[in-house]
Amino acid sequence: MPELVVENLKKSFAGNAVLEDIGFTVAEGEFFTLLGPSGCGKSTTLSCVAGLEHPDSGTIRVGDRVFFDGDPRTTVPPEARNLGLVFQSYALWPHMTIADNLALPLKLRKVTKTERKRLIDDALDKVDMLHLRDRYPHQLSGGQQQRVALARGIVYAPGVLLLDEPLSNLDAKMRDQARVWLKSLQREVGITTVYVTHDQIEAMSLSDRIAVFMDGRLQQVGTPTEIYETPATPEVAGFIGRCNLLAGRVDEAPSDSGTVRVELGTTGEHLRVVRTDGVRAGQSATVGLRSERITLADRADAAGDGVNVLRATVKQCSYTGARFEYELAVGDLALHAESPVRHEGREINLLIRPEDCLLYPGPSSPAG
Ligand code: ADP
Ligand code: MG
């Protein structure tokens, strides 16, 4: 299975730029996800790869085959790209059995009848649907129809599999199960896969690497660990997981200890955070702090060496079963935190390790 290379992709609709200079490489056999809020350009990118949309400029290649080149203009039609496509709507033909639905793309490719049967049964077996091959789509649950759509996407051994929000019509529990089998199916088939979702949990759990999109631009490409632990921008930090973004100002030049002091908000609270390159004393900054990295403590002296202690007021505490979620105020800043235990007091200490703080120069804009 070849790699997919997308370079300098640009696309506008009626003068509105939707994709600005998108570029990424998906390695052979890799599960690669385009993640971002609704409307950021994920489906448009996937459609350009599929050949359903035409970019204004850029290049798209799979292996040594050029699918699109803006200069000189080259466009390979969708049917000649040999890609597997699965969309949110399953798009199965209602008047055809499951097996016949899968036969269609094979007939288009002039595959013989005996070979068709072998390929269809093999694909249905991979998604555990072989026993339902002679049913009609309306006789299947949503989850089963989605599996059939997937089997149809792989039945003709496409070079690359393109999936656009394929699980979002399933209810939460089925989606969790579908994630597990989708991942094992992709591993088993070993097919290069580009997956589109707005769901960060889905992206984190399925992907080898994730490209985070916002407003038609790539913010960061990395493994789930890289994206979560070292988000490139406050916007990425805010979009992945639950991250407090605290406005502040760098208080002093970076010290030898590798930390800097940041004044938070306007009420004189301070945090010592691990420094990042390019921050200067007096500069405005944003501190990213994940909810689950804040330890709540009744006593401030529970803090170890070098650990920040902030005094917070509890505004609200909700019980979610697995944990308690706290809405807090520190000076004029609002924070969200989590704890496995219930703290009764109205005032509480927040213990925060400098290495758990993400420091970004400049003010933040709210995440999409
Ligand atoms: P996503 O899949 O990330 O939700 P899309 O790629 O579908 O986003 O859309 C990106 C932007 O492009 C949106 O603002 C959308 O309204 C616009 N858009 C998408 N397709 C068309 C189209 N055919 N004509 C005009 N605008 C479009
Ligand atoms: Mg979309």
Tab-separated table of C-alpha atoms and ligand atoms in Angstrom:
chain	number	residue	atom	x	y	z
A	1	MET	CA	0.000	0.000	0.000
A	2	PRO	CA	1.502	3.337	-1.060
A	3	GLU	CA	1.869	6.575	0.891
A	4	LEU	CA	-0.321	9.616	0.310
A	5	VAL	CA	1.290	13.023	-0.106
A	6	VAL	CA	-0.688	16.276	-0.049
A	7	GLU	CA	1.197	19.534	-0.652
A	8	ASN	CA	0.272	23.240	-0.624
A	9	LEU	CA	-3.419	22.523	-1.101
A	10	LYS	CA	-5.596	25.618	-1.512
A	11	LYS	CA	-9.304	25.806	-2.103
A	12	SER	CA	-11.909	28.566	-2.019
A	13	PHE	CA	-15.630	28.542	-2.581
A	14	ALA	CA	-16.978	31.725	-4.199
A	15	GLY	CA	-13.963	33.734	-3.092
A	16	ASN	CA	-13.950	32.382	0.483
A	17	ALA	CA	-10.710	30.595	1.321
A	18	VAL	CA	-11.605	27.236	2.905
A	19	LEU	CA	-8.204	25.512	2.696
A	20	GLU	CA	-4.999	27.485	3.084
A	21	ASP	CA	-1.790	25.718	2.253
A	22	ILE	CA	-2.636	22.254	3.572
A	23	GLY	CA	0.180	19.715	3.451
A	24	PHE	CA	0.723	16.316	5.054
A	25	THR	CA	2.111	12.868	4.282
A	26	VAL	CA	0.353	9.675	5.299
A	27	ALA	CA	2.762	6.755	5.505
A	28	GLU	CA	2.077	3.313	4.113
A	29	GLY	CA	-0.385	1.495	6.377
A	30	GLU	CA	-0.807	4.502	8.664
A	31	PHE	CA	-4.084	5.504	10.349
A	32	PHE	CA	-4.070	9.282	9.885
A	33	THR	CA	-6.853	11.520	11.193
A	34	LEU	CA	-7.974	15.005	10.201
A	35	LEU	CA	-9.411	16.466	13.408
A	36	GLY	CA	-11.011	19.840	13.987
A	37	PRO	CA	-14.230	21.684	14.763
A	38	SER	CA	-17.127	21.634	12.333
A	39	GLY	CA	-16.581	23.753	9.236
A	40	CYS	CA	-12.764	23.862	9.434
A	41	GLY	CA	-12.193	22.139	6.075
A	42	LYS	CA	-11.728	18.432	6.898
A	43	SER	CA	-14.315	17.068	4.456
A	44	THR	CA	-13.170	19.457	1.732
A	45	THR	CA	-9.620	18.124	2.120
A	46	LEU	CA	-10.845	14.521	1.954
A	47	SER	CA	-13.011	15.318	-1.081
A	48	CYS	CA	-9.982	16.821	-2.836
A	49	VAL	CA	-8.071	13.574	-2.199
A	50	ALA	CA	-11.046	11.564	-3.468
A	51	GLY	CA	-11.345	13.772	-6.567
A	52	LEU	CA	-14.882	14.910	-5.704
A	53	GLU	CA	-13.667	18.503	-5.261
A	54	HIS	CA	-11.029	20.260	-7.330
A	55	PRO	CA	-8.394	22.240	-5.428
A	56	ASP	CA	-7.335	25.666	-6.712
A	57	SER	CA	-3.676	24.711	-6.402
A	58	GLY	CA	-1.328	22.197	-4.817
A	59	THR	CA	-0.502	18.550	-5.460
A	60	ILE	CA	-1.950	15.202	-4.368
A	61	ARG	CA	-0.022	11.979	-4.968
A	62	VAL	CA	-0.426	8.346	-3.974
A	63	GLY	CA	2.853	6.514	-4.418
A	64	ASP	CA	4.233	7.728	-7.750
A	65	ARG	CA	0.770	8.449	-9.200
A	66	VAL	CA	-0.144	12.124	-9.420
A	67	PHE	CA	-3.905	12.541	-8.749
A	68	PHE	CA	-3.875	16.293	-8.847
A	69	ASP	CA	-1.346	18.934	-9.774
A	70	GLY	CA	-2.242	22.604	-10.028
A	71	ASP	CA	0.760	23.383	-12.229
A	72	PRO	CA	0.586	22.157	-14.928
A	73	ARG	CA	-3.001	21.244	-14.255
A	74	THR	CA	-3.498	17.477	-13.965
A	75	THR	CA	-6.663	15.882	-12.579
A	76	VAL	CA	-7.308	12.147	-12.376
A	77	PRO	CA	-11.065	11.422	-12.192
A	78	PRO	CA	-12.354	9.881	-8.921
A	79	GLU	CA	-13.078	6.463	-10.436
A	80	ALA	CA	-9.510	6.146	-11.684
A	81	ARG	CA	-7.988	6.857	-8.241
A	82	ASN	CA	-8.932	3.461	-6.742
A	83	LEU	CA	-9.730	4.834	-3.299
A	84	GLY	CA	-12.162	3.365	-0.755
A	85	LEU	CA	-14.762	5.856	0.453
A	86	VAL	CA	-17.030	5.620	3.491
A	87	PHE	CA	-19.263	8.479	4.588
A	88	GLN	CA	-21.427	9.213	7.591
A	89	SER	CA	-24.518	8.306	5.575
A	90	TYR	CA	-24.038	4.668	4.691
A	91	ALA	CA	-25.352	5.146	1.139
A	92	LEU	CA	-26.342	1.497	0.627
A	93	TRP	CA	-28.817	0.693	-2.152
A	94	PRO	CA	-32.080	-0.215	-0.361
A	95	HIS	CA	-33.382	-2.521	-3.126
A	96	MET	CA	-30.225	-4.654	-3.187
A	97	THR	CA	-29.025	-7.321	-0.782
A	98	ILE	CA	-25.843	-6.709	1.188
A	99	ALA	CA	-23.889	-8.993	-1.147
A	100	ASP	CA	-25.252	-7.176	-4.210
A	101	ASN	CA	-24.328	-3.817	-2.711
A	102	LEU	CA	-20.750	-5.048	-2.473
A	103	ALA	CA	-20.889	-6.569	-5.957
A	104	LEU	CA	-21.557	-3.189	-7.561
A	105	PRO	CA	-18.051	-1.672	-7.345
A	106	LEU	CA	-16.610	-5.034	-8.451
A	107	LYS	CA	-18.878	-5.187	-11.503
A	108	LEU	CA	-17.758	-1.673	-12.429
A	109	ARG	CA	-14.207	-3.015	-12.311
A	110	LYS	CA	-15.179	-6.008	-14.481
A	111	VAL	CA	-14.308	-8.608	-11.846
A	112	THR	CA	-15.544	-12.126	-12.788
A	113	LYS	CA	-18.506	-13.671	-10.978
A	114	THR	CA	-16.503	-16.336	-9.113
A	115	GLU	CA	-13.890	-13.826	-8.049
A	116	ARG	CA	-16.654	-11.396	-6.986
A	117	LYS	CA	-18.148	-13.967	-4.633
A	118	ARG	CA	-14.766	-14.685	-3.084
A	119	LEU	CA	-13.951	-10.981	-2.556
A	120	ILE	CA	-17.438	-10.149	-1.206
A	121	ASP	CA	-17.431	-13.013	1.277
A	122	ASP	CA	-13.909	-12.173	2.357
A	123	ALA	CA	-14.787	-8.482	2.965
A	124	LEU	CA	-18.026	-9.351	4.802
A	125	ASP	CA	-16.129	-11.856	6.923
A	126	LYS	CA	-13.626	-9.162	7.918
A	127	VAL	CA	-16.466	-7.037	9.369
A	128	ASP	CA	-18.278	-10.086	10.859
A	129	MET	CA	-21.258	-9.693	8.538
A	130	LEU	CA	-20.931	-12.768	6.340
A	131	HIS	CA	-23.994	-14.443	7.920
A	132	LEU	CA	-26.157	-11.480	6.822
A	133	ARG	CA	-24.985	-11.352	3.186
A	134	ASP	CA	-28.468	-12.017	1.723
A	135	ARG	CA	-30.372	-9.495	3.843
A	136	TYR	CA	-31.499	-6.060	2.704
A	137	PRO	CA	-30.138	-2.874	4.339
A	138	HIS	CA	-33.429	-2.085	6.142
A	139	GLN	CA	-33.163	-5.469	7.906
A	140	LEU	CA	-29.929	-4.359	9.594
A	141	SER	CA	-29.205	-2.067	12.562
A	142	GLY	CA	-27.339	1.210	12.010
A	143	GLY	CA	-24.134	-0.342	13.296
A	144	GLN	CA	-24.467	-3.312	10.953
A	145	GLN	CA	-25.148	-1.034	7.979
A	146	GLN	CA	-22.025	0.907	8.856
A	147	ARG	CA	-20.003	-2.330	8.788
A	148	VAL	CA	-21.425	-3.154	5.371
A	149	ALA	CA	-20.490	0.330	4.128
A	150	LEU	CA	-16.972	-0.345	5.378
A	151	ALA	CA	-16.833	-3.754	3.717
A	152	ARG	CA	-17.902	-2.095	0.461
A	153	GLY	CA	-15.107	0.455	0.926
A	154	ILE	CA	-12.422	-2.260	1.088
A	155	VAL	CA	-13.885	-4.998	-1.168
A	156	TYR	CA	-11.950	-3.936	-4.299
A	157	ALA	CA	-8.643	-3.548	-2.398
A	158	PRO	CA	-8.323	0.237	-2.778
A	159	GLY	CA	-4.917	1.909	-2.409
A	160	VAL	CA	-6.118	4.245	0.357
A	161	LEU	CA	-9.226	4.199	2.540
A	162	LEU	CA	-10.967	7.553	3.131
A	163	LEU	CA	-13.475	7.715	6.006
A	164	ASP	CA	-15.559	10.825	6.733
A	165	GLU	CA	-17.166	10.763	10.211
A	166	PRO	CA	-18.215	7.129	9.646
A	167	LEU	CA	-19.280	6.529	13.259
A	168	SER	CA	-21.185	9.707	14.021
A	169	ASN	CA	-24.629	8.244	13.262
A	170	LEU	CA	-24.181	5.568	15.923
A	171	ASP	CA	-25.232	6.012	19.529
A	172	ALA	CA	-22.496	6.514	22.132
A	173	LYS	CA	-22.142	2.904	23.254
A	174	MET	CA	-22.116	1.471	19.728
A	175	ARG	CA	-19.603	4.107	18.717
A	176	ASP	CA	-17.222	2.889	21.433
A	177	GLN	CA	-17.538	-0.703	20.196
A	178	ALA	CA	-17.243	0.360	16.558
A	179	ARG	CA	-13.995	2.186	17.377
A	180	VAL	CA	-12.465	-1.000	18.708
A	181	TRP	CA	-13.323	-3.161	15.715
A	182	LEU	CA	-12.527	-0.427	13.199
A	183	LYS	CA	-9.045	-0.134	14.603
A	184	SER	CA	-8.434	-3.882	14.523
A	185	LEU	CA	-9.881	-4.093	10.998
A	186	GLN	CA	-7.540	-1.353	9.770
A	187	ARG	CA	-4.564	-3.153	11.353
A	188	GLU	CA	-5.624	-6.473	9.855
A	189	VAL	CA	-6.099	-5.090	6.341
A	190	GLY	CA	-3.006	-2.868	6.747
A	191	ILE	CA	-4.518	-0.201	4.514
A	192	THR	CA	-3.353	3.423	4.476
A	193	THR	CA	-6.289	5.295	6.016
A	194	VAL	CA	-7.365	8.928	6.224
A	195	TYR	CA	-10.086	9.433	8.802
A	196	VAL	CA	-12.110	12.611	9.353
A	197	THR	CA	-13.724	13.413	12.688
A	198	HIS	CA	-14.584	16.325	14.983
A	199	ASP	CA	-14.453	13.933	17.958
A	200	GLN	CA	-11.123	14.172	19.749
A	201	ILE	CA	-11.591	10.962	21.747
A	202	GLU	CA	-12.201	9.075	18.504
A	203	ALA	CA	-9.123	10.681	16.951
A	204	MET	CA	-6.924	9.952	19.979
A	205	SER	CA	-7.955	6.327	20.316
A	206	LEU	CA	-7.834	5.353	16.622
A	207	SER	CA	-4.938	7.227	15.087
A	208	ASP	CA	-1.247	6.700	14.562
A	209	ARG	CA	-1.050	10.428	13.876
A	210	ILE	CA	-3.488	13.338	13.958
A	211	ALA	CA	-3.576	16.562	11.921
A	212	VAL	CA	-5.399	19.273	13.865
A	213	PHE	CA	-7.280	21.676	11.586
A	214	MET	CA	-8.694	25.059	12.434
A	215	ASP	CA	-10.175	27.555	9.996
A	216	GLY	CA	-8.702	25.845	6.950
A	217	ARG	CA	-5.192	25.706	8.361
A	218	LEU	CA	-3.162	22.907	9.885
A	219	GLN	CA	-2.260	23.759	13.450
A	220	GLN	CA	-0.254	20.660	14.306
A	221	VAL	CA	0.508	17.163	13.043
A	222	GLY	CA	1.635	14.578	15.572
A	223	THR	CA	0.978	11.381	17.470
A	224	PRO	CA	-1.906	11.441	19.959
A	225	THR	CA	0.676	11.748	22.773
A	226	GLU	CA	2.429	14.699	21.125
A	227	ILE	CA	-0.847	16.481	20.438
A	228	TYR	CA	-2.050	16.001	24.008
A	229	GLU	CA	1.189	16.552	25.927
A	230	THR	CA	2.724	19.302	23.799
A	231	PRO	CA	-0.026	21.100	21.886
A	232	ALA	CA	1.552	23.617	19.495
A	233	THR	CA	-0.907	26.425	20.208
A	234	PRO	CA	-3.413	27.380	22.916
A	235	GLU	CA	-6.156	26.647	20.364
A	236	VAL	CA	-4.977	23.040	19.988
A	237	ALA	CA	-4.633	22.704	23.780
A	238	GLY	CA	-8.172	24.011	24.186
A	239	PHE	CA	-9.625	21.714	21.548
A	240	ILE	CA	-8.027	18.460	22.737
A	241	GLY	CA	-9.136	17.405	26.193
A	242	ARG	CA	-10.279	19.867	28.807
A	243	CYS	CA	-7.690	22.587	29.166
A	244	ASN	CA	-7.892	25.824	31.148
A	245	LEU	CA	-6.411	28.727	29.199
A	246	LEU	CA	-5.310	31.384	31.662
A	247	ALA	CA	-4.399	34.875	30.527
A	248	GLY	CA	-1.311	36.310	32.171
A	249	ARG	CA	1.953	38.172	31.868
A	250	VAL	CA	5.507	36.881	32.151
A	251	ASP	CA	6.860	38.355	35.356
A	252	GLU	CA	10.600	37.794	35.122
A	253	ALA	CA	13.266	36.593	32.741
A	254	PRO	CA	13.623	32.798	32.614
A	255	SER	CA	15.769	31.567	35.509
A	256	ASP	CA	18.411	28.855	35.578
A	257	SER	CA	15.898	26.532	37.161
A	258	GLY	CA	14.183	26.368	33.755
A	259	THR	CA	11.020	27.979	35.050
A	260	VAL	CA	9.468	31.438	34.805
A	261	ARG	CA	6.949	33.220	36.985
A	262	VAL	CA	3.699	34.225	35.314
A	263	GLU	CA	1.280	36.704	36.835
A	264	LEU	CA	-2.269	35.486	36.257
A	265	GLY	CA	-5.226	37.750	35.507
A	266	THR	CA	-5.164	41.041	37.360
A	267	THR	CA	-5.316	40.055	41.015
A	268	GLY	CA	-1.679	39.236	41.757
A	269	GLU	CA	-1.841	35.437	41.640
A	270	HIS	CA	1.315	33.766	40.347
A	271	LEU	CA	2.261	30.473	38.791
A	272	ARG	CA	5.769	29.139	38.269
A	273	VAL	CA	5.773	27.304	34.969
A	274	VAL	CA	8.326	25.506	32.836
A	275	ARG	CA	9.597	28.031	30.329
A	276	THR	CA	9.264	27.775	26.591
A	277	ASP	CA	11.509	29.384	24.017
A	278	GLY	CA	10.670	32.896	22.979
A	279	VAL	CA	9.098	34.245	26.174
A	280	ARG	CA	10.348	37.528	27.558
A	281	ALA	CA	9.740	39.377	30.819
A	282	GLY	CA	6.792	41.762	30.581
A	283	GLN	CA	5.222	39.911	27.669
A	284	SER	CA	1.604	38.802	27.735
A	285	ALA	CA	1.219	35.027	27.814
A	286	THR	CA	-1.276	32.214	28.076
A	287	VAL	CA	-0.906	29.309	30.478
A	288	GLY	CA	-2.590	26.062	29.442
A	289	LEU	CA	-3.471	23.834	32.366
A	290	ARG	CA	-5.330	20.566	31.943
A	291	SER	CA	-8.171	19.973	34.383
A	292	GLU	CA	-6.939	16.559	35.423
A	293	ARG	CA	-3.424	17.831	36.204
A	294	ILE	CA	-4.709	20.067	39.018
A	295	THR	CA	-4.662	18.409	42.432
A	296	LEU	CA	-7.267	19.672	44.891
A	297	ALA	CA	-6.138	19.694	48.522
A	298	ASP	CA	-7.737	20.895	51.743
A	299	ARG	CA	-4.291	21.675	53.129
A	300	ALA	CA	-1.689	23.787	51.324
A	301	ASP	CA	1.190	21.972	53.045
A	302	ALA	CA	0.333	18.850	51.031
A	303	ALA	CA	2.321	20.460	48.185
A	304	GLY	CA	5.790	19.053	47.465
A	305	ASP	CA	8.909	21.108	46.650
A	306	GLY	CA	8.507	23.546	43.785
A	307	VAL	CA	4.774	22.847	43.429
A	308	ASN	CA	2.545	25.926	43.002
A	309	VAL	CA	-0.302	26.481	45.421
A	310	LEU	CA	-3.253	28.632	44.335
A	311	ARG	CA	-6.132	29.448	46.619
A	312	ALA	CA	-9.479	28.953	44.878
A	313	THR	CA	-13.154	29.482	45.628
A	314	VAL	CA	-15.473	26.592	44.778
A	315	LYS	CA	-18.329	27.913	42.625
A	316	GLN	CA	-19.866	24.580	41.778
A	317	CYS	CA	-19.182	20.883	42.218
A	318	SER	CA	-20.893	18.208	40.119
A	319	TYR	CA	-20.764	14.451	40.546
A	320	THR	CA	-20.309	12.533	37.271
A	321	GLY	CA	-19.934	9.037	38.681
A	322	ALA	CA	-16.260	8.500	37.977
A	323	ARG	CA	-15.239	11.825	39.543
A	324	PHE	CA	-16.251	15.222	40.858
A	325	GLU	CA	-15.965	18.220	38.559
A	326	TYR	CA	-15.277	21.633	40.038
A	327	GLU	CA	-15.905	25.106	38.700
A	328	LEU	CA	-13.470	27.347	40.516
A	329	ALA	CA	-12.438	30.983	40.763
A	330	VAL	CA	-8.853	32.084	41.331
A	331	GLY	CA	-8.843	35.865	41.603
A	332	ASP	CA	-10.694	37.000	38.500
A	333	LEU	CA	-9.995	33.790	36.544
A	334	ALA	CA	-12.371	30.858	36.120
A	335	LEU	CA	-10.940	27.330	36.230
A	336	HIS	CA	-12.256	23.823	35.775
A	337	ALA	CA	-10.744	20.944	37.762
A	338	GLU	CA	-11.493	17.307	38.562
A	339	SER	CA	-11.017	15.159	41.610
A	340	PRO	CA	-11.853	11.585	42.600
A	341	VAL	CA	-13.040	12.866	45.990
A	342	ARG	CA	-15.529	15.430	47.231
A	343	HIS	CA	-14.107	18.457	49.034
A	344	GLU	CA	-16.662	20.139	51.282
A	345	GLY	CA	-15.068	23.540	51.905
A	346	ARG	CA	-15.873	26.694	49.963
A	347	GLU	CA	-12.159	27.454	49.719
A	348	ILE	CA	-9.649	24.967	48.383
A	349	ASN	CA	-5.960	24.742	47.453
A	350	LEU	CA	-4.907	23.918	43.913
A	351	LEU	CA	-1.564	22.137	43.699
A	352	ILE	CA	-0.003	22.632	40.271
A	353	ARG	CA	3.370	21.325	39.115
A	354	PRO	CA	5.369	23.728	36.885
A	355	GLU	CA	5.911	20.925	34.350
A	356	ASP	CA	2.150	20.464	33.989
A	357	CYS	CA	1.727	24.021	32.721
A	358	LEU	CA	1.897	24.847	29.020
A	359	LEU	CA	3.230	28.333	28.349
A	360	TYR	CA	2.414	30.234	25.168
A	361	PRO	CA	3.589	33.738	24.312
A	362	GLY	CA	0.748	36.139	23.539
A	363	PRO	CA	-2.909	36.230	24.475
A	364	SER	CA	-5.144	33.326	23.489
A	365	SER	CA	-8.256	33.346	21.396
A	366	PRO	CA	-10.989	30.936	22.454
A	367	ALA	CA	-10.735	27.499	20.835
A	368	GLY	CA	-13.128	26.798	17.971
B	1	ADP	P1	-15.719	20.141	7.975
B	1	ADP	O1	-15.775	18.847	7.226
B	1	ADP	O2	-14.424	20.377	8.664
B	1	ADP	O3	-16.874	20.318	8.903
B	1	ADP	P2	-16.061	21.316	5.339
B	1	ADP	O4	-14.811	20.936	4.640
B	1	ADP	O5	-17.280	20.545	5.011
B	1	ADP	O6	-15.810	21.348	6.912
B	1	ADP	O7	-16.378	22.841	5.033
B	1	ADP	C1	-15.423	23.855	5.197
B	1	ADP	C2	-16.044	25.178	4.800
B	1	ADP	O8	-16.312	25.182	3.417
B	1	ADP	C3	-17.350	25.458	5.492
B	1	ADP	O9	-17.403	26.814	5.796
B	1	ADP	C4	-18.381	25.092	4.446
B	1	ADP	O10	-19.544	25.849	4.609
B	1	ADP	C5	-17.662	25.451	3.153
B	1	ADP	N1	-18.077	24.600	2.027
B	1	ADP	C6	-17.921	23.259	1.939
B	1	ADP	N2	-18.362	22.792	0.762
B	1	ADP	C7	-18.844	23.866	0.082
B	1	ADP	C8	-19.441	24.050	-1.210
B	1	ADP	N3	-19.627	23.022	-2.047
B	1	ADP	N4	-19.789	25.313	-1.560
B	1	ADP	C9	-19.571	26.345	-0.742
B	1	ADP	N5	-19.014	26.253	0.480
B	1	ADP	C10	-18.642	25.031	0.905
B	2	MG	MG	-17.245	17.333	7.383
